[in-house]
Coordinates of C-alpha atoms in Angstrom, one line a residue:
M1 CA 0.0 0.0 0.0
K2 CA 1.1 3.5 -0.8
V3 CA 0.7 6.2 1.9
T4 CA 1.8 9.8 1.8
I5 CA 2.7 11.6 5.0
D6 CA 3.5 15.3 4.8
G7 CA 4.0 15.0 1.1
Q8 CA 6.5 12.0 1.5
P9 CA 5.3 8.7 -0.1
I10 CA 6.1 5.4 1.4
E11 CA 5.1 1.8 0.7
V12 CA 3.9 -0.2 3.8
E13 CA 2.4 -3.6 4.5
P14 CA -1.3 -4.0 5.2
G15 CA -2.0 -3.6 9.0
T16 CA 0.6 -0.9 9.4
T17 CA -0.5 2.1 11.5
I18 CA 0.1 5.7 10.5
L19 CA 2.6 6.1 13.4
Q20 CA 4.6 3.1 12.3
A21 CA 4.6 4.4 8.7
A22 CA 5.8 7.8 10.0
R23 CA 8.6 6.1 12.0
M24 CA 9.7 4.4 8.8
L25 CA 10.0 7.8 7.2
G26 CA 11.7 9.4 10.2
G27 CA 12.3 13.1 10.6
E28 CA 9.9 15.8 11.8
S29 CA 6.8 14.0 10.4
V30 CA 7.0 11.4 13.3
P31 CA 4.2 12.2 15.8
P32 CA 5.1 12.2 19.5
A33 CA 3.8 9.3 21.5
M34 CA 3.5 9.1 25.3
C35 CA 1.4 5.9 25.7
Y36 CA 2.1 3.8 22.6
Y37 CA 4.9 1.2 22.9
S38 CA 5.6 -1.1 20.0
K39 CA 6.7 -3.9 22.3
L40 CA 3.5 -3.9 24.3
K41 CA 0.2 -5.3 22.9
G42 CA -2.8 -3.1 23.3
S43 CA -0.8 0.1 24.0
G44 CA -1.8 3.4 22.3
G45 CA -4.9 5.5 21.9
K46 CA -4.8 7.0 25.4
C47 CA -2.6 10.1 25.5
R48 CA -3.8 11.7 22.2
C49 CA -0.4 13.2 21.5
C50 CA 0.0 11.5 18.2
L51 CA -3.1 13.1 16.5
V52 CA -2.8 13.6 12.8
E53 CA -5.0 15.0 10.0
V54 CA -6.1 12.5 7.3
S55 CA -6.8 14.7 4.3
K56 CA -7.6 11.7 2.1
G57 CA -8.9 8.4 3.3
S58 CA -7.9 6.2 0.5
D59 CA -8.1 5.8 -3.3
A60 CA -11.3 3.9 -2.9
D61 CA -12.8 6.6 -0.6
P62 CA -11.0 9.9 -1.0
R63 CA -13.1 11.8 1.5
P64 CA -11.0 13.3 4.4
M65 CA -11.7 12.1 7.9
P66 CA -13.5 14.9 9.7
K67 CA -11.7 14.5 13.1
L68 CA -8.0 14.3 13.9
M69 CA -7.1 10.6 14.3
A70 CA -4.7 8.9 16.8
S71 CA -2.0 7.7 14.5
C72 CA -0.9 4.9 16.8
V73 CA -4.2 3.0 16.4
T74 CA -5.3 4.1 12.9
G75 CA -4.4 1.7 10.1
C76 CA -3.1 2.8 6.8
M77 CA -5.1 2.6 3.6
D78 CA -3.9 2.4 0.0
G79 CA -3.7 6.0 -1.3
M80 CA -4.1 7.6 2.1
E81 CA -2.7 11.1 2.6
V82 CA -1.8 12.3 6.1
N83 CA -0.7 15.7 7.4
S84 CA 1.4 15.7 10.6
A85 CA 4.0 18.4 11.1
S86 CA 2.7 20.3 8.1
S87 CA -0.8 20.8 9.6
Q88 CA -1.5 23.8 11.8
R89 CA -4.6 22.1 13.0
V90 CA -2.5 19.2 14.3
Q91 CA 0.1 21.6 15.9
D92 CA -2.7 23.3 17.8
A93 CA -4.1 20.0 19.0
R94 CA -0.7 18.9 20.3
K95 CA -0.3 22.1 22.2
S96 CA -3.7 21.6 23.8
V97 CA -2.9 18.0 24.7
T98 CA 0.4 19.0 26.1
E99 CA -1.3 21.7 28.2
F100 CA -3.7 19.1 29.5
L101 CA -1.0 16.6 30.4
L102 CA 0.8 19.3 32.4
I103 CA -2.2 20.4 34.4
N104 CA -1.4 18.2 37.4
H105 CA 2.3 17.6 36.6
P106 CA 4.6 19.3 39.2
L107 CA 7.6 21.4 38.4
D108 CA 10.0 18.6 39.5
C109 CA 12.4 18.8 36.7
P110 CA 15.3 20.2 38.8
I111 CA 15.1 17.2 41.2
C112 CA 13.6 14.5 39.0
D113 CA 15.8 11.6 38.0
Q114 CA 14.1 11.4 34.6
A115 CA 15.3 14.9 33.7
G116 CA 17.3 14.9 30.5
E117 CA 15.7 11.8 29.1
C118 CA 12.0 12.6 29.7
D119 CA 9.5 12.3 26.9
L120 CA 7.2 14.8 28.6
Q121 CA 10.1 17.3 28.8
N122 CA 10.7 16.9 25.0
L123 CA 6.9 17.3 24.3
S124 CA 6.6 20.4 26.5
F125 CA 9.7 21.9 25.0
K126 CA 8.3 21.6 21.5
H127 CA 4.6 22.2 22.1
G128 CA 4.2 23.6 25.6
K129 CA 3.5 27.1 26.8
S130 CA 5.5 29.2 29.2
Q131 CA 2.4 30.1 31.2
T132 CA -0.5 28.0 32.6
R133 CA -4.2 28.8 32.7
F134 CA -4.9 26.3 35.4
I135 CA -5.7 28.1 38.6
E136 CA -7.2 25.2 40.6
E137 CA -5.3 23.1 43.1
K138 CA -3.3 20.3 41.6
R139 CA -4.0 16.8 42.8
T140 CA -1.2 15.4 45.0
F141 CA -0.1 12.0 46.3
E142 CA 2.5 11.0 48.7
P143 CA 5.6 9.1 47.3
E144 CA 5.0 5.3 47.7
D145 CA 7.3 2.4 47.8
I146 CA 5.7 -0.2 45.6
G147 CA 8.6 -2.6 45.7
P148 CA 12.1 -3.1 47.1
N149 CA 13.7 -1.3 44.1
I150 CA 11.0 1.0 42.8
Q151 CA 9.5 4.2 44.2
L152 CA 6.3 5.6 42.7
H153 CA 5.7 9.4 42.4
M154 CA 2.1 9.5 41.4
N155 CA 2.1 13.3 41.1
R156 CA 4.2 12.9 37.9
C157 CA 2.1 10.1 36.4
I158 CA 0.2 10.8 33.2
L159 CA -1.7 7.4 33.3
C160 CA -0.2 6.0 30.1
Y161 CA -0.8 2.5 31.4
R162 CA 2.6 1.2 30.1
C163 CA 3.7 -0.1 33.5
V164 CA 0.5 -2.0 33.9
M165 CA 0.9 -3.6 30.5
V166 CA 4.5 -4.6 31.3
A167 CA 3.3 -6.3 34.4
D168 CA 0.4 -8.0 32.5
Q169 CA 2.5 -9.2 29.6
L170 CA 5.9 -9.8 31.1
T171 CA 5.2 -11.2 34.6
D172 CA 3.2 -14.0 36.0
N173 CA 1.2 -12.1 38.7
R174 CA 0.3 -8.5 38.3
V175 CA -0.2 -6.9 41.7
H176 CA -0.7 -3.2 40.7
G177 CA -3.0 -1.3 38.4
V178 CA -5.2 1.7 38.1
L179 CA -7.3 2.5 41.2
D180 CA -10.3 4.8 41.6
R181 CA -11.9 6.7 38.7
G182 CA -11.9 10.0 36.9
D183 CA -9.6 12.7 38.2
H184 CA -8.9 10.4 41.2
S185 CA -7.4 7.6 39.0
N186 CA -4.0 6.6 40.1
I187 CA -1.5 3.8 39.8
S188 CA -1.0 1.8 43.0
T189 CA -1.0 -1.6 44.7
C190 CA -3.6 -3.0 47.1
I191 CA -0.8 -4.2 49.3
S192 CA 2.2 -1.9 50.0
K193 CA 5.6 -3.0 48.7
A194 CA 4.0 -5.9 46.8
I195 CA 5.9 -5.7 43.5
D196 CA 8.8 -8.2 43.8
N197 CA 8.7 -10.1 40.5
E198 CA 11.9 -10.7 38.6
F199 CA 11.1 -8.3 35.7
S200 CA 9.5 -5.5 37.6
G201 CA 12.4 -3.1 36.9
N202 CA 11.2 -2.8 33.3
M203 CA 8.4 -0.6 34.5
I204 CA 11.0 2.0 35.1
D205 CA 12.3 1.8 31.5
V206 CA 8.9 2.1 29.9
C207 CA 7.7 5.0 32.0
P208 CA 7.8 8.1 29.8
V209 CA 8.0 10.5 32.9
G210 CA 9.6 10.3 36.3
A211 CA 6.8 8.6 38.0
L212 CA 8.6 5.3 38.5
T213 CA 12.2 5.8 39.7
D214 CA 15.1 3.4 40.4
K215 CA 15.8 3.5 44.2
T216 CA 19.4 2.4 43.6
F217 CA 20.0 5.5 41.4
R218 CA 17.8 7.9 43.2
F219 CA 19.3 11.4 43.5
K220 CA 22.7 9.9 42.7
S221 CA 23.6 11.9 39.6
R222 CA 22.1 13.7 36.6
V223 CA 22.0 11.5 33.5
W224 CA 24.1 14.0 31.5
F225 CA 27.0 13.5 33.9
N226 CA 27.1 9.8 33.1
K227 CA 28.7 8.2 30.1
P228 CA 26.5 5.3 28.7
F229 CA 28.2 2.1 27.4
N230 CA 26.6 -0.9 25.8
A231 CA 27.5 -4.0 27.7
H232 CA 26.4 -7.7 28.1
R233 CA 26.8 -10.6 30.5
D234 CA 25.8 -14.3 30.5
C235 CA 22.4 -14.4 32.2
D236 CA 20.1 -17.3 32.4
K237 CA 17.0 -15.1 33.0
C238 CA 17.2 -12.6 30.2
C239 CA 19.2 -11.5 27.2
G240 CA 21.9 -9.8 29.3
K241 CA 22.3 -7.0 26.9
V242 CA 22.1 -3.6 28.7
T243 CA 23.3 0.0 28.8
V244 CA 25.5 0.8 31.8
W245 CA 25.7 4.4 32.9
M246 CA 29.2 5.2 34.3
F247 CA 30.6 8.1 36.3
G248 CA 34.3 7.6 36.0
N249 CA 34.9 3.9 36.8
E250 CA 31.7 3.5 38.7
I251 CA 28.5 2.0 37.3
Q252 CA 25.7 4.1 38.7
R253 CA 22.8 2.5 37.0
V254 CA 21.9 -0.2 34.5
T255 CA 19.0 0.1 31.9
G256 CA 17.8 -1.8 28.9
R257 CA 19.0 -0.7 25.5
K258 CA 16.6 1.8 23.9
D259 CA 16.1 2.8 20.3
E260 CA 15.6 6.3 18.9
Y261 CA 12.0 6.3 20.1
H262 CA 13.1 5.5 23.7
E263 CA 11.7 2.0 23.5
V264 CA 13.5 -0.9 25.0
E265 CA 15.0 -3.3 22.4
E266 CA 14.9 -6.3 24.8
F267 CA 13.6 -6.5 28.4
I268 CA 16.1 -7.3 31.1
C269 CA 15.8 -9.0 34.6
N270 CA 16.1 -7.3 38.0
E271 CA 19.4 -9.2 38.7
C272 CA 21.1 -7.5 35.7
R273 CA 19.5 -4.2 36.5
F274 CA 20.0 -3.9 40.3
E275 CA 22.6 -6.4 41.5
H276 CA 25.5 -6.1 39.1
K277 CA 27.1 -2.6 39.5
N278 CA 30.7 -3.7 39.2
V279 CA 32.6 -3.1 36.0
A280 CA 34.1 -6.6 36.2
D281 CA 30.5 -8.1 36.0
W282 CA 30.1 -6.8 32.4
V283 CA 31.7 -7.1 29.0
I284 CA 31.9 -3.5 27.8
E285 CA 31.1 -3.3 24.1
G286 CA 31.7 0.4 23.5
P287 CA 30.0 3.8 23.9
R288 CA 26.3 4.0 23.2
K289 CA 25.4 6.0 20.1
F290 CA 22.8 8.7 20.2
E291 CA 20.0 9.1 17.8
K292 CA 19.6 12.9 18.1
D293 CA 20.9 15.9 20.0
S294 CA 20.0 15.9 23.7
V295 CA 21.3 17.0 27.0
I296 CA 23.0 13.6 27.4
N297 CA 24.8 14.3 24.2
Q298 CA 27.0 16.9 25.9
N299 CA 29.2 14.0 27.3
N300 CA 29.1 12.1 24.0
Y301 CA 32.7 11.6 22.8
I302 CA 32.0 9.7 19.6
R303 CA 30.3 12.5 17.7
P304 CA 32.7 14.4 15.4
L305 CA 33.0 18.0 16.4
D306 CA 33.1 20.6 13.6
K307 CA 35.7 23.3 13.8
V308 CA 34.1 26.6 15.0
V309 CA 34.6 29.3 12.3
I310 CA 33.5 32.8 13.2
A311 CA 32.6 34.6 9.9
T312 CA 33.7 38.2 10.7
E313 CA 35.8 40.8 9.0
K314 CA 39.5 40.3 8.8
N315 CA 41.1 40.7 12.3
I316 CA 38.0 42.2 13.8
L317 CA 38.6 40.3 17.0
K318 CA 42.4 41.2 17.1
G319 CA 41.9 44.9 16.5
R320 CA 43.1 47.2 13.8
D321 CA 46.7 47.0 12.7
Q322 CA 47.6 50.6 13.9
D323 CA 46.0 49.9 17.3
R324 CA 48.0 46.7 17.8
K325 CA 51.2 48.6 16.9
K326 CA 50.5 51.2 19.5
I327 CA 49.8 48.6 22.1
S328 CA 53.0 46.6 21.3
M329 CA 55.4 49.6 21.3
T330 CA 58.4 49.1 23.5
S331 CA 58.3 52.6 25.0
V332 CA 56.1 55.7 25.0
P333 CA 57.7 58.5 22.9
L334 CA 57.9 61.4 25.4
K335 CA 59.8 64.7 25.5
P336 CA 62.9 64.8 27.9
E337 CA 61.0 66.9 30.5
E338 CA 58.0 64.6 30.2
Q339 CA 60.2 61.6 30.6
E340 CA 61.5 62.8 33.9
T341 CA 58.0 63.6 35.2
F342 CA 56.9 60.2 34.0
L343 CA 59.7 58.4 35.9
K344 CA 59.2 60.4 39.1
G345 CA 55.5 60.7 39.0
N346 CA 53.3 63.6 39.8
L347 CA 54.2 63.9 43.5

């Protein structure tokens, strides 16, 4: 099937969604996604960040779709034409959705462990506003220990349901979920500190905000101070392929390897994530490559740096030739009487 997104045609297989087709194209046409996760079945359709405008339904039915469609759950049709970054209507909708997601979100970025690799930060930077129209009181929750290695900050949660799906699809017994309804909905457990399964740490990796934090890395360092390396070890529970985040010769945290859309390539077990923080435990493969500029990229030493060239007039930073000659003169030409006064001073 042929689909056109922002004027760029692409051939896709039947069953491909608009978001998947846009990711095949890459670039600015890729809609943001806060709830969709390609590795999790049933994800998507909740955050409404990926709304796009379908200006042509298909060759068989060329009528445009009257409403903006969630690209993560809308399948492609042959001849479909989609406007994403090129549509002002879509840009306005994303700004509105971003404002809605930030209504109850606290200004925790200076102290949040997710800062620097947060999808909500990226979304608000691109589509957010500097001021808020929300004058009501934000909903608040106390931080909660939901397991030996995970702390939940429900104030930051945007209810994307990713962590619930990870527990449903990756573990045997899910013990947490969405409690209450409406504005009171929250992620929690019926029994405190109940999450102890072997793959529970993957909830941290899939969380797009700082709602689920690694207690072994909590307040230890900012992510842009660490250097990430791909590493592996022989593990009988998971693939053993991880990214280790190092500060000097110390491994401060271990995460799954993520692609350019911040999705884990392969899920890892808690033993690899929490219990192996020694360099000798891992075979270091090399520095992790980055897919785009980010705050973490400041410590990236594999990116070639271009020479800085300042395009100015000749010697404008050095000063004029006659001025430099005056400054570099060995002595000041003075008259004999002035020279005596100069040496003795004006006393």
